[in-house]
Coordinates of C-alpha atoms in Angstrom, one line a residue:
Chain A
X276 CA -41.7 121.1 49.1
X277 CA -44.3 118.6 50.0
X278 CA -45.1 118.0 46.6
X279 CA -41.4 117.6 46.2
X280 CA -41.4 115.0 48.8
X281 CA -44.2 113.3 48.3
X282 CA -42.7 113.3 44.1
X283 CA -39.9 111.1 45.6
X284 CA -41.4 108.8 47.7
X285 CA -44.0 107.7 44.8
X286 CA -40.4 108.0 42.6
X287 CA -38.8 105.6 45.0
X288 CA -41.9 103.5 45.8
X289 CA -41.9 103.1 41.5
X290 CA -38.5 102.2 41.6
X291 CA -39.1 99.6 44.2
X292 CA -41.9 98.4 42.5
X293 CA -39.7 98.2 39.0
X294 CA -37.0 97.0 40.7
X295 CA -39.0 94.0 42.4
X296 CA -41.4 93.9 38.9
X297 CA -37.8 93.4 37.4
X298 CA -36.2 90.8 40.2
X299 CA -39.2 89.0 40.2
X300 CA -39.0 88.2 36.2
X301 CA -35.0 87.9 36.6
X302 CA -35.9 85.1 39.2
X303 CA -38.3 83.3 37.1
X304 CA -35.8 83.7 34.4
X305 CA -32.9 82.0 36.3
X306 CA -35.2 78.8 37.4
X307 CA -36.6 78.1 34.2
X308 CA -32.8 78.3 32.7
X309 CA -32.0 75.8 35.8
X310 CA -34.7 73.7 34.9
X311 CA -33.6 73.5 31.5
X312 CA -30.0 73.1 32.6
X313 CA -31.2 70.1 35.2
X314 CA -33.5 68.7 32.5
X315 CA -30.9 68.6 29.3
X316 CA -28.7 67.0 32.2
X317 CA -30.5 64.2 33.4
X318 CA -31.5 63.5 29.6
X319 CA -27.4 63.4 29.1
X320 CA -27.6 60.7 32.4
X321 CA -30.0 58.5 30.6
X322 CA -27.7 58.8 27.2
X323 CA -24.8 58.2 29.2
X324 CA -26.6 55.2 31.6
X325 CA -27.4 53.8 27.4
X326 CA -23.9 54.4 26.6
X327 CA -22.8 52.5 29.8
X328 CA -23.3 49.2 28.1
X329 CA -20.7 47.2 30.0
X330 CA -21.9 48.7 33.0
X331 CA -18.5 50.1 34.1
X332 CA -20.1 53.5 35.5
X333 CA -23.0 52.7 37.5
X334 CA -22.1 53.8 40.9
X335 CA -21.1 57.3 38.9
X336 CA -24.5 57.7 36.8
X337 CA -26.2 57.4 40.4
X338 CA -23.8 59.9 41.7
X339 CA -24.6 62.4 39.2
X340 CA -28.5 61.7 39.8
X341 CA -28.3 62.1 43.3
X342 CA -26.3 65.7 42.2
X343 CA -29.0 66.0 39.8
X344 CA -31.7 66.0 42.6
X345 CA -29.9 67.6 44.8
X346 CA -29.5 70.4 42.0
X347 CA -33.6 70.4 41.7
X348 CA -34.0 70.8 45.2
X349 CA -31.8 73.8 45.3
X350 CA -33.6 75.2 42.8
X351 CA -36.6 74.9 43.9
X352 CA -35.6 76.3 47.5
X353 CA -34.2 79.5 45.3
X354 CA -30.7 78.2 46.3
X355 CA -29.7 79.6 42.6
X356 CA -25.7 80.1 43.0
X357 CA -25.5 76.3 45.0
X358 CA -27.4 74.8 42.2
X359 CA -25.5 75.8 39.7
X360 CA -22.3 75.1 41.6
X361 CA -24.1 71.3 41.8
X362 CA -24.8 71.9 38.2
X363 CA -21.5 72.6 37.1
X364 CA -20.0 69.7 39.0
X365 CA -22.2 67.8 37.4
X366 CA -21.1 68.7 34.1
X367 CA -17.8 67.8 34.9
X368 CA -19.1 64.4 36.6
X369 CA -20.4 63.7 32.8
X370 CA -17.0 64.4 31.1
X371 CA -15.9 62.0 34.1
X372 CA -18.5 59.5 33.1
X373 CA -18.1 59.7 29.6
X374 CA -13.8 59.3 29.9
X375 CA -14.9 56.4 32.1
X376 CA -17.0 54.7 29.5
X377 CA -14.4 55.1 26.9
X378 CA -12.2 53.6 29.4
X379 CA -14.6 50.5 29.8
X380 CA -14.9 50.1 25.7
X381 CA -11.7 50.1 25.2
X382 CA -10.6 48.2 27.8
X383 CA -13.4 45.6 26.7
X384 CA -11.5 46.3 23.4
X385 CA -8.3 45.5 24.7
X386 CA -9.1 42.5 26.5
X387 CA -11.4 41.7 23.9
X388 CA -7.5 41.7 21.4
X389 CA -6.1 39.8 24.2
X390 CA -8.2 37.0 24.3
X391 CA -8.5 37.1 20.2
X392 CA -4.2 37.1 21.0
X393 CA -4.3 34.6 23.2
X394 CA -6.4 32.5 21.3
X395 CA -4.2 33.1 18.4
X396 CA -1.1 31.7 20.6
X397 CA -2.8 29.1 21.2
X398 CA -3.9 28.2 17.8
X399 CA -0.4 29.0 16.9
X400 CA 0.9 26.6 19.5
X401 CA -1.4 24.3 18.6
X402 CA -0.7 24.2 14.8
X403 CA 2.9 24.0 15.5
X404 CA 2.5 21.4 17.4
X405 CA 0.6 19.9 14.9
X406 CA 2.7 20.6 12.3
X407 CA 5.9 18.9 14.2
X408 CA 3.9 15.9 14.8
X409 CA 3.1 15.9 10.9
X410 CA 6.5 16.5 10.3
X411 CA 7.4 13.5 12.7
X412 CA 4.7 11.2 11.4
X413 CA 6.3 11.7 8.0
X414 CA 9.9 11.4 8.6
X415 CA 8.7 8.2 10.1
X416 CA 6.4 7.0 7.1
X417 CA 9.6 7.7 4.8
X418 CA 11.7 5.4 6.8
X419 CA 9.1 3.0 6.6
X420 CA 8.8 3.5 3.3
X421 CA 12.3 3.4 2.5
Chain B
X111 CA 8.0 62.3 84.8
X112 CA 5.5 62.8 82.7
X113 CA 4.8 59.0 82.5
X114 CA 4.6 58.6 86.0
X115 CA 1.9 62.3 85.6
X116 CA -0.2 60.2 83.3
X117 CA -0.4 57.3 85.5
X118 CA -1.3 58.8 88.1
X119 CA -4.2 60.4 86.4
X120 CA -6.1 58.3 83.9
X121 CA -8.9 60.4 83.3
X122 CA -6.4 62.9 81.6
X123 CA -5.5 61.0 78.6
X124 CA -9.6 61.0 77.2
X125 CA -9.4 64.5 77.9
X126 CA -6.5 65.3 75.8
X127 CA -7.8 63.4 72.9
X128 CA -10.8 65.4 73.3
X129 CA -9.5 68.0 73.0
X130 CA -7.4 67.6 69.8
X131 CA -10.6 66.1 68.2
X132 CA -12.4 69.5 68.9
X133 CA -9.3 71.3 67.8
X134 CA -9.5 69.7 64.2
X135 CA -12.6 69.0 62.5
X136 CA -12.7 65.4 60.8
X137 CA -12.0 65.0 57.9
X138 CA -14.9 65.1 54.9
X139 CA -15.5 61.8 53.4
X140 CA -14.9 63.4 50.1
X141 CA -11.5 64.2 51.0
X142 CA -10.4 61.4 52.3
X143 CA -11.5 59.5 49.3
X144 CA -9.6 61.9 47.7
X145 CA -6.6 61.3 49.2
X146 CA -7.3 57.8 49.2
X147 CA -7.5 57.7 45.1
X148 CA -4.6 59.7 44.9
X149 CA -2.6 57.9 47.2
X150 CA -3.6 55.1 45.2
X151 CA -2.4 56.3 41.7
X152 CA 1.0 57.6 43.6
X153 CA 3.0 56.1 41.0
X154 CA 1.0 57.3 38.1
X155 CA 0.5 61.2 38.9
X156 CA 3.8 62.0 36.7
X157 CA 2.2 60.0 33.4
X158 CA -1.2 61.7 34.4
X159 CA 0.5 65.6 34.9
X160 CA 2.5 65.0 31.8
X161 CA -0.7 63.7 29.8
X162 CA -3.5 66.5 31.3
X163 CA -1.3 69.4 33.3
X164 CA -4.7 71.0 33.6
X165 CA -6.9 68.2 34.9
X166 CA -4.2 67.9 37.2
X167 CA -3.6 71.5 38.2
X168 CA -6.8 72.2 39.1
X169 CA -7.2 69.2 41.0
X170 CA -4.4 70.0 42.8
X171 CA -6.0 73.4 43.3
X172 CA -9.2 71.9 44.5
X173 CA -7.5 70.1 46.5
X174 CA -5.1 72.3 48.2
X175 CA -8.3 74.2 48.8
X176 CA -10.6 71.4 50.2
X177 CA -7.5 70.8 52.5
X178 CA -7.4 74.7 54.0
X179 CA -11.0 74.8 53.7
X180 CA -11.2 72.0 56.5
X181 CA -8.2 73.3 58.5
X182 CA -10.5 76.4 58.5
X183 CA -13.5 74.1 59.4
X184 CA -15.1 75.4 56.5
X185 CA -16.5 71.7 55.8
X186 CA -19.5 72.3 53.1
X187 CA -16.6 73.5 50.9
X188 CA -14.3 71.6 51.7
X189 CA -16.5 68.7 50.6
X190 CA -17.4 70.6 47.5
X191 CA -13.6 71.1 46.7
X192 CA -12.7 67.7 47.1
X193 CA -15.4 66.1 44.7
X194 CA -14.4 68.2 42.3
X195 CA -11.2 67.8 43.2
X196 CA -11.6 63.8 43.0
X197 CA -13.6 64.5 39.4
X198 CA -10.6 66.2 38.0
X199 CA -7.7 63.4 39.0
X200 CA -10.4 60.4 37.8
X201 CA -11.1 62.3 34.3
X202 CA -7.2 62.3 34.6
X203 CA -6.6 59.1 35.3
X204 CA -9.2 58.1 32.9
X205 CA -8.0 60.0 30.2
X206 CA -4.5 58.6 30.9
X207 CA -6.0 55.2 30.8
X208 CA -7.5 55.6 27.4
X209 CA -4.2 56.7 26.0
X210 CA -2.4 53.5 27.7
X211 CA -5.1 51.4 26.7
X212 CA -5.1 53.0 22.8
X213 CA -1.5 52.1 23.0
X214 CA -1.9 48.7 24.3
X215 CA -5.0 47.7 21.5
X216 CA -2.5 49.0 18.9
X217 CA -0.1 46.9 20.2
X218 CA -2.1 43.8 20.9
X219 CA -3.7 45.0 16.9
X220 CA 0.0 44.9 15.5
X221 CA 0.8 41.4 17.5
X222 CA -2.7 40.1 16.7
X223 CA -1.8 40.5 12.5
X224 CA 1.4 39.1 13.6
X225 CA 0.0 36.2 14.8
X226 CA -2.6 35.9 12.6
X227 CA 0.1 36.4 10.0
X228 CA 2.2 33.1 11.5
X229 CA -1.1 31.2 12.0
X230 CA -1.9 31.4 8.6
X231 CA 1.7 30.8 7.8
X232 CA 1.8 27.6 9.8
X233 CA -1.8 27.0 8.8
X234 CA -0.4 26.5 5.2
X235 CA 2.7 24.4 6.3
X236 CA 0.3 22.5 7.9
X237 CA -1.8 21.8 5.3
X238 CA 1.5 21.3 3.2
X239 CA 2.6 19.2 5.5
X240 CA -0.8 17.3 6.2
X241 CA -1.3 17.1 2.2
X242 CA 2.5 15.5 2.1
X243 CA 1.7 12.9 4.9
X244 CA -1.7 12.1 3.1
X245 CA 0.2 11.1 0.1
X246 CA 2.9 9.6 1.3
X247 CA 0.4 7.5 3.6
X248 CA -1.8 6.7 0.6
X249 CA 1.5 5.4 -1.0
X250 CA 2.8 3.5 2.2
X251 CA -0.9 1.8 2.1
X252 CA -0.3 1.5 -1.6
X253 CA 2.7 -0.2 -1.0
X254 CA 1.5 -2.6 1.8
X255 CA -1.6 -3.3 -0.5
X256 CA 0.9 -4.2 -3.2
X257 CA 3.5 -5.8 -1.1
X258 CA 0.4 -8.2 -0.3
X259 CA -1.1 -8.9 -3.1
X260 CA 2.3 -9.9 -4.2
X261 CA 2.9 -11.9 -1.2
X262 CA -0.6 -13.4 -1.7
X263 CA 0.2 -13.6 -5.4
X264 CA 3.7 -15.3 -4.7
X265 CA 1.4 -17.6 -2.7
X266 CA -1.1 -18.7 -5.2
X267 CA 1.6 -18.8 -8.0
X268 CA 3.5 -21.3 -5.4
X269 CA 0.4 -23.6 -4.9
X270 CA -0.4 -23.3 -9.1
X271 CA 2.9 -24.3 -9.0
X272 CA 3.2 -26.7 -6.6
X273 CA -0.7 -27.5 -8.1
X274 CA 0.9 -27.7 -11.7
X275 CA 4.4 -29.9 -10.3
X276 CA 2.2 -32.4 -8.6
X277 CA -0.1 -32.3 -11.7
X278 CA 3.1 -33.2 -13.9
X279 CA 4.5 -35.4 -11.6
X280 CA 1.0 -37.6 -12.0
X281 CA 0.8 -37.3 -15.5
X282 CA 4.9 -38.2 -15.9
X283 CA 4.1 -41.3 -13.2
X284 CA 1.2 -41.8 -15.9
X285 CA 2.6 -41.4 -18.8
X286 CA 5.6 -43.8 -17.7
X287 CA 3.0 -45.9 -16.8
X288 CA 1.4 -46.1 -19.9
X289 CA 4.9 -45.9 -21.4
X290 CA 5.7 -48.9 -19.5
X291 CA 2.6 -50.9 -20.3
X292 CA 2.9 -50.2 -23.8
X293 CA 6.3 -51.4 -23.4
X294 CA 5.2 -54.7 -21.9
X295 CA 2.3 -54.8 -23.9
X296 CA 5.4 -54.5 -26.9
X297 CA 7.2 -57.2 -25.6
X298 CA 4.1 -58.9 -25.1
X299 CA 3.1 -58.7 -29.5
X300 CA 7.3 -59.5 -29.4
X301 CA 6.7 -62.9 -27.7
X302 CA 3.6 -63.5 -29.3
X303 CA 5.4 -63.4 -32.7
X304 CA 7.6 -66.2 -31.2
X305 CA 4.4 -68.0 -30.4
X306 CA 5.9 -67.7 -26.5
X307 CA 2.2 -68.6 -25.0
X308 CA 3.2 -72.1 -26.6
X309 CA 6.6 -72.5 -26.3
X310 CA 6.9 -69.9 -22.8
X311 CA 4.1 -70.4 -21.4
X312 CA 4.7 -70.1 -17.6
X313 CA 6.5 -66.8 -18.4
X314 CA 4.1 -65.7 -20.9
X315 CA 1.3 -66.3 -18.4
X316 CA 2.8 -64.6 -15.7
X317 CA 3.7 -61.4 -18.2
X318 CA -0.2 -61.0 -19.2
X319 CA -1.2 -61.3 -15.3
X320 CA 1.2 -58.6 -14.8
X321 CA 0.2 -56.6 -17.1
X322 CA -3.5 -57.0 -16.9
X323 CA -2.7 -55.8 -13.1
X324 CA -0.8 -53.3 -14.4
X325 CA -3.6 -51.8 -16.7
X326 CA -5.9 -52.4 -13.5
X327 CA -3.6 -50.4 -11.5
X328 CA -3.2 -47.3 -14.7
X329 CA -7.1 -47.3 -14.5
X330 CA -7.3 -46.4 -10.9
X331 CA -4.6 -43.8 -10.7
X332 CA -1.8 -46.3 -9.0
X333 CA 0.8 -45.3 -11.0
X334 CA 3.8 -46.9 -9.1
X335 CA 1.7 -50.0 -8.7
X336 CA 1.3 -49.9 -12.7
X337 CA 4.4 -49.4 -13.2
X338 CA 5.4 -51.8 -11.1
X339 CA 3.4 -54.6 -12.6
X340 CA 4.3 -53.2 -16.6
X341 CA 8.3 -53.5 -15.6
X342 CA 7.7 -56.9 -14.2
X343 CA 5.2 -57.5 -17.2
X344 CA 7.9 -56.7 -19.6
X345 CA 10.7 -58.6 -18.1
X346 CA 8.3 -62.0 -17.9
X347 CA 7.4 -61.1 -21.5
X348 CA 10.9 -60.6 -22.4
X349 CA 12.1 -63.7 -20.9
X350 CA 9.3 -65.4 -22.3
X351 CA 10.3 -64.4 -25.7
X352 CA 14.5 -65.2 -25.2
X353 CA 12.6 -68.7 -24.4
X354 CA 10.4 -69.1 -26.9
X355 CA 12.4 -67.6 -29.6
X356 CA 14.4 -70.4 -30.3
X357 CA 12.2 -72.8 -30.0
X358 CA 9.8 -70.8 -32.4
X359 CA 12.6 -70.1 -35.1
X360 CA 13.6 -74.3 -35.3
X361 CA 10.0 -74.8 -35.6
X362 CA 9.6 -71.9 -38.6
X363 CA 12.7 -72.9 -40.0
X364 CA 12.4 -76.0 -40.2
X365 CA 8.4 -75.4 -41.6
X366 CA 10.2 -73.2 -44.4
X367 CA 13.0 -75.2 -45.0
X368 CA 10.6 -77.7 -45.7
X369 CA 8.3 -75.3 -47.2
X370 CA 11.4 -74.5 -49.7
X371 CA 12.7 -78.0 -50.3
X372 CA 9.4 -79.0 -51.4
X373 CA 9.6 -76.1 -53.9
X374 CA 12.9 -76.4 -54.7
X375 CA 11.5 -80.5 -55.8
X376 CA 8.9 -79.0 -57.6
X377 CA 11.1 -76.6 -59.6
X378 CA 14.0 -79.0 -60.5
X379 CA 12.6 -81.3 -62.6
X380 CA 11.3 -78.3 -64.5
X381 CA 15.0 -77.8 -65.9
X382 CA 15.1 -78.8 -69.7
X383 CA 17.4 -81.8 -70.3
X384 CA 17.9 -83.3 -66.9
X385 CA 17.3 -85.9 -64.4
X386 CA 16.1 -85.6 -60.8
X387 CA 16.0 -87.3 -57.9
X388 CA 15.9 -87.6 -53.8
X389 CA 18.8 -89.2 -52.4
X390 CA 18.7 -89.4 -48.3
X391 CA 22.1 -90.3 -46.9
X392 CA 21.0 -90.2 -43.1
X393 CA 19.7 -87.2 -41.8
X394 CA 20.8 -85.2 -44.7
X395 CA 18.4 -85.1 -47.6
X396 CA 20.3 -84.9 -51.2
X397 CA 18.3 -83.4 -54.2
X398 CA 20.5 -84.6 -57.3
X399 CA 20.2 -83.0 -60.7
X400 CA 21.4 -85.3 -63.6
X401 CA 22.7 -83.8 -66.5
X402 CA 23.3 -87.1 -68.6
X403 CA 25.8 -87.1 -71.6
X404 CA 27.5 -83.9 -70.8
X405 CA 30.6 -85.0 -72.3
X406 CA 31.9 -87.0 -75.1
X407 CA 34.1 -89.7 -74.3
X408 CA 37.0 -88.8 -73.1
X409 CA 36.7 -84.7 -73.3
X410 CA 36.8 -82.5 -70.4
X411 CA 34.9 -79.7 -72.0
X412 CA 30.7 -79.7 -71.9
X413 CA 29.2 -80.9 -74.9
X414 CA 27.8 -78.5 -77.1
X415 CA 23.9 -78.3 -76.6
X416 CA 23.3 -78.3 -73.1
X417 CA 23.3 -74.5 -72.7
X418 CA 19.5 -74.3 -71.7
X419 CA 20.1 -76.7 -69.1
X420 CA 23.1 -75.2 -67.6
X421 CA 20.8 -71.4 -67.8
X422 CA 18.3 -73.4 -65.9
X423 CA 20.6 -74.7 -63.1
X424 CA 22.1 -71.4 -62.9
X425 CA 18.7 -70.2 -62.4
X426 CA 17.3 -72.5 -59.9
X427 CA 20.7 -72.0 -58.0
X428 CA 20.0 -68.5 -57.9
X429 CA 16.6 -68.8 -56.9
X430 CA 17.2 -71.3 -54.1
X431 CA 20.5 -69.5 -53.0
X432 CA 20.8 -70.5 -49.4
X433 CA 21.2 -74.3 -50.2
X434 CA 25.1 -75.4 -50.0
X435 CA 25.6 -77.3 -53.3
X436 CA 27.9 -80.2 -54.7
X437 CA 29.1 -80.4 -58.5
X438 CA 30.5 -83.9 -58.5
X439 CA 31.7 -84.9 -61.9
X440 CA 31.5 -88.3 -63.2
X441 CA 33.0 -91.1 -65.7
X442 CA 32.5 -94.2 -67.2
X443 CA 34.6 -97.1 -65.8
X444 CA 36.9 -97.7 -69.0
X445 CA 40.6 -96.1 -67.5
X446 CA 42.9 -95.7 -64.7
X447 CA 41.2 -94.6 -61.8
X448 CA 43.2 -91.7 -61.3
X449 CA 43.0 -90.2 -64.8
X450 CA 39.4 -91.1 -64.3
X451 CA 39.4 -88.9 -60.9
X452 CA 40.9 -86.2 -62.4
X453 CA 38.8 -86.7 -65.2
X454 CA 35.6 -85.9 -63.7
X455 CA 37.2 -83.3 -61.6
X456 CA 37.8 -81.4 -64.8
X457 CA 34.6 -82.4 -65.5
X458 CA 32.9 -81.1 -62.4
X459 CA 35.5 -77.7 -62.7
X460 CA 33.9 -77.1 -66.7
X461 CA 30.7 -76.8 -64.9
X462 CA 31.5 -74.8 -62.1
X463 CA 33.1 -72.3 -64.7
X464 CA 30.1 -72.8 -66.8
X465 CA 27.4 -71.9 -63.9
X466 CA 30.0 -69.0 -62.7
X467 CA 29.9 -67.3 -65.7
X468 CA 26.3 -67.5 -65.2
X469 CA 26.1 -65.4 -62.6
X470 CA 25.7 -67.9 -59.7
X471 CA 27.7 -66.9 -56.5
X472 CA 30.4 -69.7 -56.4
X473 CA 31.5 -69.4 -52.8
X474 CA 28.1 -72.4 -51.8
X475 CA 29.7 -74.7 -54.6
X476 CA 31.9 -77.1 -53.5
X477 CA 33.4 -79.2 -56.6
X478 CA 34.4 -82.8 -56.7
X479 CA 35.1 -85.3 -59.2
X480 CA 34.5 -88.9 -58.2
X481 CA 35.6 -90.9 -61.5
X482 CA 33.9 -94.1 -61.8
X483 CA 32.4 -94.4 -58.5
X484 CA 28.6 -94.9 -57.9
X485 CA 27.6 -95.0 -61.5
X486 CA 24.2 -93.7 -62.9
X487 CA 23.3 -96.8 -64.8
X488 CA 25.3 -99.8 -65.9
X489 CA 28.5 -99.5 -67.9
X490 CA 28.5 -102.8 -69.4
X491 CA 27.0 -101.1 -72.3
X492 CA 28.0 -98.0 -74.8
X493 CA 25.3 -96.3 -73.4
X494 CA 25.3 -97.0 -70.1
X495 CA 29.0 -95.7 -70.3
X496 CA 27.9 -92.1 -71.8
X497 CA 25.2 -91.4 -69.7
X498 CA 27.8 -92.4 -66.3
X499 CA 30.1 -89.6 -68.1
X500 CA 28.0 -87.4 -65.8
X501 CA 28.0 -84.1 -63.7
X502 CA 25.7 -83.9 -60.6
X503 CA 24.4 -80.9 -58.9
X504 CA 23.6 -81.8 -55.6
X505 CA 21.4 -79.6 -53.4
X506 CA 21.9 -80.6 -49.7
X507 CA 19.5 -80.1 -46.7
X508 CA 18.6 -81.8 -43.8

């Protein structure tokens, strides 16, 4: 019976020691993923800060660093579920960023037609203004001519 | 009541806000910004539902959430909820924007070809128009140039003409000159053949002043002057020729009458078979020809053998044609002096038939027949009588 007993507690002390061998490499496990996920992220924030070439997002890149940070710190206090929460808020800060840059180009874009438009008008304007005056000067050479 | 409560106790009214601040916790920042943006885009959230219904949904959810999760004082969350709630509605709104800006570049795209389209249209009318208005001002200048130059043409033709006019009107006041002067310098050789600087001399002297001045005048370009002085040139020489013309044609007649008479003396005696000789009565100088015994006795008719003396008075009469002439027939003084008259008138008419048949124009002979009277020689004897049976020719001049 002893035997028995003292069978189990070595049984359970192995288990522990599996269990916390186990945790222990589950925990590593998680943090490096994090640290990949935080990394591959804050690469994306420097593509996105490049893509950002009309400067339209700024105040939104620095959010999502500040996230980012914040994410790294939570890490590395073991905070695992919070950092991902951060993590996946910052994912969806990117797709924010990036709709927001494609906002700003075509935007640019579209003001970019507008002035091309308006400059047209006024060419057009212009021309036809011109082309009266031709018309004018003409009509007036003719009966001077005449 | 309670107003007058309230008043009465000041310090209550702090309290009571106090309180109701500690009842609900204050809002997150996140939230209210949330609220704040959608607030903001009020008008939009149908486009933005209708464009992303999830986006929208699950901001909604979030922010339903964030709202009970700070009702329930449950900030951290709240705050969580909100951001993500706040993510959502901007990716929305940003997505929504894209779509309405997409829209509005194809629509600027389509008016931009459209104006590009009537730029270049007008651009080309322009151009058209431009090209036109060159032309036409290249032939307006072309005209003006040409309207000038014929202007300026019109000009210089005028002064070539007016030049040319003034040219012709000098040399017509010269040639008239000249014309003049060689007019006067005509009627100057005109009175000079009348001898007028002898017989016309004032006149004569004034024409050749006249025209020497004249001729002066021509040779420095004075045409009226020249004129002037050829007209009165010509009129002195004119006048000095009606004045010396008379006087010059006595003195040549009379030099060729005498001229003539003398010849007609020296041809006269030259007649075969007759007698000659000069017989002045007064002024008027009588050339008598003699043809002695050119009748018998008492016979009318002309003896035969005299014909070469009659052919030579026919000649000389022709020769010296201008000379009115006598045929005076003669007799002895043995008769009646009546049948003697008419005697020699037969004679004298024999002659006159003889010299006609001769050829000798009759109309200068005047016939007569004198009888006896003024006999040639004596008629005391037989041959004094037949050689007074006589016919003279007479040639008269002064």
């Amino acid at each position: 019976m002893t035997n028995f007993v003292a069978g189990r507690w070595w049984g359970a002390i192995v288990v522990v020691a599996l269990w916390a061998a186990l945790g222990g490499r589950a925990q590593a496990g998680e943090e490096d993923d994090l640290q990949r996920q935080i990394d591959t992220q804050r690469a994306s924030a420097a593509d996105l800060e490049r893509l950002d070439e009309l400067k339209a997002v700024g105040d939104e890149i620095t959010l999502l660093r500040a996230w980012l940070d914040e994410a790294w710190n939570l890490r590395a206090k073991h905070e695992y579920d919070q950092c991902r929460e951060v993590l996946d808020r910052a994912i969806k800060q990117e797709d924010l960023i990036r709709a927001k840059i494609t906002v700003s180009k075509l935007r640019n874009q579209a003001q970019k037609h507008e002035a091309t438009l308006n400059d047209l008008r006024g060419r057009i304007a212009r021309t036809r203004k011109a082309l009266q005056d031709t018309v004018d000067k003409k009509k007036a050479l003719e009966r001077t001519a005449q | 009541m309670t107003a007058s409560f309230a008043t009465k106790r000041p310090w209550l009214t702090p309290l009571l806000l106090l309180g109701v601040a500690c009842a609900t916790p204050q809002k997150p920042r996140e939230l209210e910004a949330f609220d704040n943006l959608r607030k903001a885009n009020e008008a939009r959230l149908p486009e933005v539902a209708k464009r992303s219904p999830d986006l929208m949904a699950e901001a909604d959810r979030r922010s339903t959430a964030a709202h009970e999760e700070w009702q329930s004082n449950d900030l951290e969350e709240s705050r969580v909820n909100a951001l993500l709630a706040q993510i959502k509605l901007k990716t929305a709104l940003a997505v929504l924007d894209q779509d309405q800006l997409k829209s509005q570049i194809q629509t600027l795209s389509g008016q931009e070809a459209k104006a590009q389209e009537e730029l270049t249209g007008l651009s080309k009318d322009l151009a058209s128009e431009q090209e036109k208005l060159a032309l036409l001002q290249k032939y307006v200048e072309a005209r003006k140039t040409a309207e000038a130059d014929k202007q300026r043409l019109s000009q210089e033709m005028t002064t070539e003409q007016q030049k040319a006019q003034a040219e012709q009107e000098r040399l017509s006041q010269q040639l008239a000159a000249e014309q003049k002067i060689a007019a006067a310098q005509l009627s100057m050789r005109t009175a000079d053949t009348v001898d007028a600087s002898q017989y016309a001399k004032p006149d004569y002297t004034t024409a050749s002043e006249f025209l020497s001045r004249a001729e002066t005048a021509l040779k420095q370009n004075d045409y009226a002057s020249a004129q002037a002085a050829a007209d009165q040139a010509k009129k002195s020489a004119d006048q000095a020729a009606v004045v010396a013309k008379p006087q010059y044609e006595q003195a040549e007649e009379s030099s060729q009458n005498k001229a003539r008479n003398e010849a007609l003396a020296r041809d006269a005696p030259l007649v075969p078979g007759v007698k000659v000789r000069i017989d002045p009565r007064g002024d008027l100088q009588r050339l008598v020809i003699v043809v002695p015994e050119l009748f018998s006795k008492r016979a009318p008719n002309i003896a035969p053998g005299h014909e070469a003396s009659l052919d030579g008075i026919a000649s000389l009469l022709k020769k010296y044609s201008s000379y009115p002439v006598q045929v005076i027939g003669y007799t002895d003084n043995r008769g009646k002096s009546t049948e003697l008259i008419a005697l020699s008138a037969a004679r004298a008419q024999a002659v006159y038939s003889a010299l006609a048949e001769r050829g000798v124009d009759t109309k200068r002979l005047m016939v007569s027949g004198l009888g006896g009277e003024d006999p040639y020689v004596d008629n005391r004897s037989a041959a004094g009588r037949a050689k007074n049976n006589r016919v003279e020719i007479v040639f008269l001049y002064h």
